[in-house]
Amino acid sequence: MSSQVQLDATSAAKRDFAEFVQYQVQNHAGSAPQGFPLEVADVQDLKDARIAYGFPVYTIDPADLISGRSEMKTMAKPTGIWRFVITLNQQPIGLATVEQVNGRWETVAYGATVLAKDLDASMGAYANKDRSNVRVLRIYQAQSDFLEVSSAQDGAVRFAPLHSARQSLLMQRPDGVTDGRKGLLEASELLEPLRAAVKQNLNTR
């Protein structure tokens, strides 16, 4: 992932968020309206919120997942979408979704408060300082998000199922520590439930 792409996506996220905050603060006095996409008690609090960090979103083609001819790590491909954690007083309050629209990086959505909190906690638990050992993986056809974690010790890749994956796949994080992988699952533990969910969702379309 080129650093220029990251810079362009980040500057777009910050630019658009500044405009979003200005508009919301001018048009909504007091408490946040019903269904507001970010978790703030008062819209004025947005003035203290900021774009904290971003990450590219990866996915796996459903055909590759079902055939399972290679490892999840090598099947994962970038979607071209970036998501940015928005924080207020160091606490995540939602995500900004940024993608290229007619060749220009733009924020296309705000929201996903639950995912933002879960992801930020997982980043804190598993990511190194520059988050170079983790990738965010979204399996769209299974409505499941994961944090892919590469081990600094043995180079092995394991996965933290995020809230959506735990819900849609009825999956729990492992308890306790085995092989230094507290809360992480092997790809082999994910493939069958993922394949089943993908097949079911593809069949119900």
mmCIF file with all atom_site columns, N, CA and C in Angstrom, residues 5 25 28 40 54 58-59 62 65 75 78 83 135-136 148 160 168 176 191 193 198 204:
data_model
loop_
_atom_site.group_PDB
_atom_site.id
_atom_site.type_symbol
_atom_site.label_atom_id
_atom_site.label_alt_id
_atom_site.label_comp_id
_atom_site.label_asym_id
_atom_site.label_entity_id
_atom_site.label_seq_id
_atom_site.pdbx_PDB_ins_code
_atom_site.Cartn_x
_atom_site.Cartn_y
_atom_site.Cartn_z
_atom_site.occupancy
_atom_site.B_iso_or_equiv
_atom_site.pdbx_formal_charge
_atom_site.auth_seq_id
_atom_site.auth_comp_id
_atom_site.auth_asym_id
_atom_site.auth_atom_id
_atom_site.pdbx_PDB_model_num
ATOM 1  N N  . VAL A 1 5   ? -0.981  7.013   -1.325 1.00 0.00 ? 5   VAL A N  1
ATOM 2  C CA . VAL A 1 5   ? -2.413  6.686   -1.192 1.00 0.00 ? 5   VAL A CA 1
ATOM 3  C C  . VAL A 1 5   ? -2.877  6.955   0.235  1.00 0.00 ? 5   VAL A C  1
ATOM 4  N N  . VAL A 1 25  ? -22.227 21.559  13.762 1.00 0.00 ? 25  VAL A N  1
ATOM 5  C CA . VAL A 1 25  ? -22.206 22.521  14.873 1.00 0.00 ? 25  VAL A CA 1
ATOM 6  C C  . VAL A 1 25  ? -23.095 23.729  14.560 1.00 0.00 ? 25  VAL A C  1
ATOM 7  N N  . HIS A 1 28  ? -27.038 22.097  14.388 1.00 0.00 ? 28  HIS A N  1
ATOM 8  C CA . HIS A 1 28  ? -27.636 21.341  15.488 1.00 0.00 ? 28  HIS A CA 1
ATOM 9  C C  . HIS A 1 28  ? -27.110 21.873  16.811 1.00 0.00 ? 28  HIS A C  1
ATOM 10 N N  . VAL A 1 40  ? -21.846 11.001  20.238 1.00 0.00 ? 40  VAL A N  1
ATOM 11 C CA . VAL A 1 40  ? -21.607 12.209  21.034 1.00 0.00 ? 40  VAL A CA 1
ATOM 12 C C  . VAL A 1 40  ? -22.907 12.579  21.746 1.00 0.00 ? 40  VAL A C  1
ATOM 13 N N  . GLY A 1 54  ? -6.038  5.743   10.245 1.00 0.00 ? 54  GLY A N  1
ATOM 14 C CA . GLY A 1 54  ? -6.808  5.038   9.229  1.00 0.00 ? 54  GLY A CA 1
ATOM 15 C C  . GLY A 1 54  ? -6.145  3.744   8.802  1.00 0.00 ? 54  GLY A C  1
ATOM 16 N N  . TYR A 1 58  ? -9.354  -4.828  3.577  1.00 0.00 ? 58  TYR A N  1
ATOM 17 C CA . TYR A 1 58  ? -9.119  -5.960  2.684  1.00 0.00 ? 58  TYR A CA 1
ATOM 18 C C  . TYR A 1 58  ? -10.347 -6.862  2.676  1.00 0.00 ? 58  TYR A C  1
ATOM 19 N N  . THR A 1 59  ? -10.477 -7.650  1.620  1.00 0.00 ? 59  THR A N  1
ATOM 20 C CA . THR A 1 59  ? -11.569 -8.621  1.569  1.00 0.00 ? 59  THR A CA 1
ATOM 21 C C  . THR A 1 59  ? -11.086 -9.870  0.839  1.00 0.00 ? 59  THR A C  1
ATOM 22 N N  . PRO A 1 62  ? -15.599 -14.307 -2.584 1.00 0.00 ? 62  PRO A N  1
ATOM 23 C CA . PRO A 1 62  ? -16.330 -15.484 -2.077 1.00 0.00 ? 62  PRO A CA 1
ATOM 24 C C  . PRO A 1 62  ? -15.954 -16.775 -2.794 1.00 0.00 ? 62  PRO A C  1
ATOM 25 N N  . LEU A 1 65  ? -12.813 -18.026 -1.266 1.00 0.00 ? 65  LEU A N  1
ATOM 26 C CA . LEU A 1 65  ? -13.064 -18.517 0.092  1.00 0.00 ? 65  LEU A CA 1
ATOM 27 C C  . LEU A 1 65  ? -13.680 -19.914 0.053  1.00 0.00 ? 65  LEU A C  1
ATOM 28 N N  . MET A 1 75  ? -5.223  -14.890 0.196  1.00 0.00 ? 75  MET A N  1
ATOM 29 C CA . MET A 1 75  ? -6.476  -14.640 -0.533 1.00 0.00 ? 75  MET A CA 1
ATOM 30 C C  . MET A 1 75  ? -6.957  -13.200 -0.363 1.00 0.00 ? 75  MET A C  1
ATOM 31 N N  . PRO A 1 78  ? -6.854  -5.869  -1.333 1.00 0.00 ? 78  PRO A N  1
ATOM 32 C CA . PRO A 1 78  ? -7.364  -4.555  -0.930 1.00 0.00 ? 78  PRO A CA 1
ATOM 33 C C  . PRO A 1 78  ? -8.642  -4.192  -1.681 1.00 0.00 ? 78  PRO A C  1
ATOM 34 N N  . ARG A 1 83  ? -10.818 3.201   6.065  1.00 0.00 ? 83  ARG A N  1
ATOM 35 C CA . ARG A 1 83  ? -11.685 3.628   7.166  1.00 0.00 ? 83  ARG A CA 1
ATOM 36 C C  . ARG A 1 83  ? -10.816 4.281   8.236  1.00 0.00 ? 83  ARG A C  1
ATOM 37 N N  . ARG A 1 135 ? -3.957  -6.133  9.659  1.00 0.00 ? 135 ARG A N  1
ATOM 38 C CA . ARG A 1 135 ? -4.794  -5.692  8.542  1.00 0.00 ? 135 ARG A CA 1
ATOM 39 C C  . ARG A 1 135 ? -6.251  -5.901  8.939  1.00 0.00 ? 135 ARG A C  1
ATOM 40 N N  . VAL A 1 136 ? -7.110  -5.034  8.432  1.00 0.00 ? 136 VAL A N  1
ATOM 41 C CA . VAL A 1 136 ? -8.544  -5.176  8.680  1.00 0.00 ? 136 VAL A CA 1
ATOM 42 C C  . VAL A 1 136 ? -9.161  -5.894  7.491  1.00 0.00 ? 136 VAL A C  1
ATOM 43 N N  . GLU A 1 148 ? -6.588  -9.104  11.204 1.00 0.00 ? 148 GLU A N  1
ATOM 44 C CA . GLU A 1 148 ? -5.556  -10.095 10.893 1.00 0.00 ? 148 GLU A CA 1
ATOM 45 C C  . GLU A 1 148 ? -4.271  -9.656  11.589 1.00 0.00 ? 148 GLU A C  1
ATOM 46 N N  . ALA A 1 160 ? -8.445  -11.889 14.980 1.00 0.00 ? 160 ALA A N  1
ATOM 47 C CA . ALA A 1 160 ? -9.353  -11.495 16.060 1.00 0.00 ? 160 ALA A CA 1
ATOM 48 C C  . ALA A 1 160 ? -10.719 -11.230 15.436 1.00 0.00 ? 160 ALA A C  1
ATOM 49 N N  . SER A 1 168 ? -22.444 -12.633 13.461 1.00 0.00 ? 168 SER A N  1
ATOM 50 C CA . SER A 1 168 ? -22.954 -13.357 12.294 1.00 0.00 ? 168 SER A CA 1
ATOM 51 C C  . SER A 1 168 ? -22.488 -14.808 12.251 1.00 0.00 ? 168 SER A C  1
ATOM 52 N N  . GLY A 1 176 ? -8.330  -17.329 27.666 1.00 0.00 ? 176 GLY A N  1
ATOM 53 C CA . GLY A 1 176 ? -7.007  -17.750 28.121 1.00 0.00 ? 176 GLY A CA 1
ATOM 54 C C  . GLY A 1 176 ? -5.949  -17.583 27.053 1.00 0.00 ? 176 GLY A C  1
ATOM 55 N N  . LEU A 1 191 ? -12.436 -20.859 8.659  1.00 0.00 ? 191 LEU A N  1
ATOM 56 C CA . LEU A 1 191 ? -12.807 -21.134 7.274  1.00 0.00 ? 191 LEU A CA 1
ATOM 57 C C  . LEU A 1 191 ? -14.171 -21.805 7.141  1.00 0.00 ? 191 LEU A C  1
ATOM 58 N N  . PRO A 1 193 ? -16.913 -21.933 9.288  1.00 0.00 ? 193 PRO A N  1
ATOM 59 C CA . PRO A 1 193 ? -18.045 -21.044 9.545  1.00 0.00 ? 193 PRO A CA 1
ATOM 60 C C  . PRO A 1 193 ? -18.185 -19.946 8.499  1.00 0.00 ? 193 PRO A C  1
ATOM 61 N N  . VAL A 1 198 ? -21.067 -17.611 3.866  1.00 0.00 ? 198 VAL A N  1
ATOM 62 C CA . VAL A 1 198 ? -21.013 -17.073 2.511  1.00 0.00 ? 198 VAL A CA 1
ATOM 63 C C  . VAL A 1 198 ? -21.966 -17.843 1.594  1.00 0.00 ? 198 VAL A C  1
ATOM 64 N N  . THR A 1 204 ? -29.332 -17.001 -0.761 1.00 0.00 ? 204 THR A N  1
ATOM 65 C CA . THR A 1 204 ? -30.579 -16.310 -0.429 1.00 0.00 ? 204 THR A CA 1
ATOM 66 C C  . THR A 1 204 ? -30.756 -15.027 -1.236 1.00 0.00 ? 204 THR A C  1
#
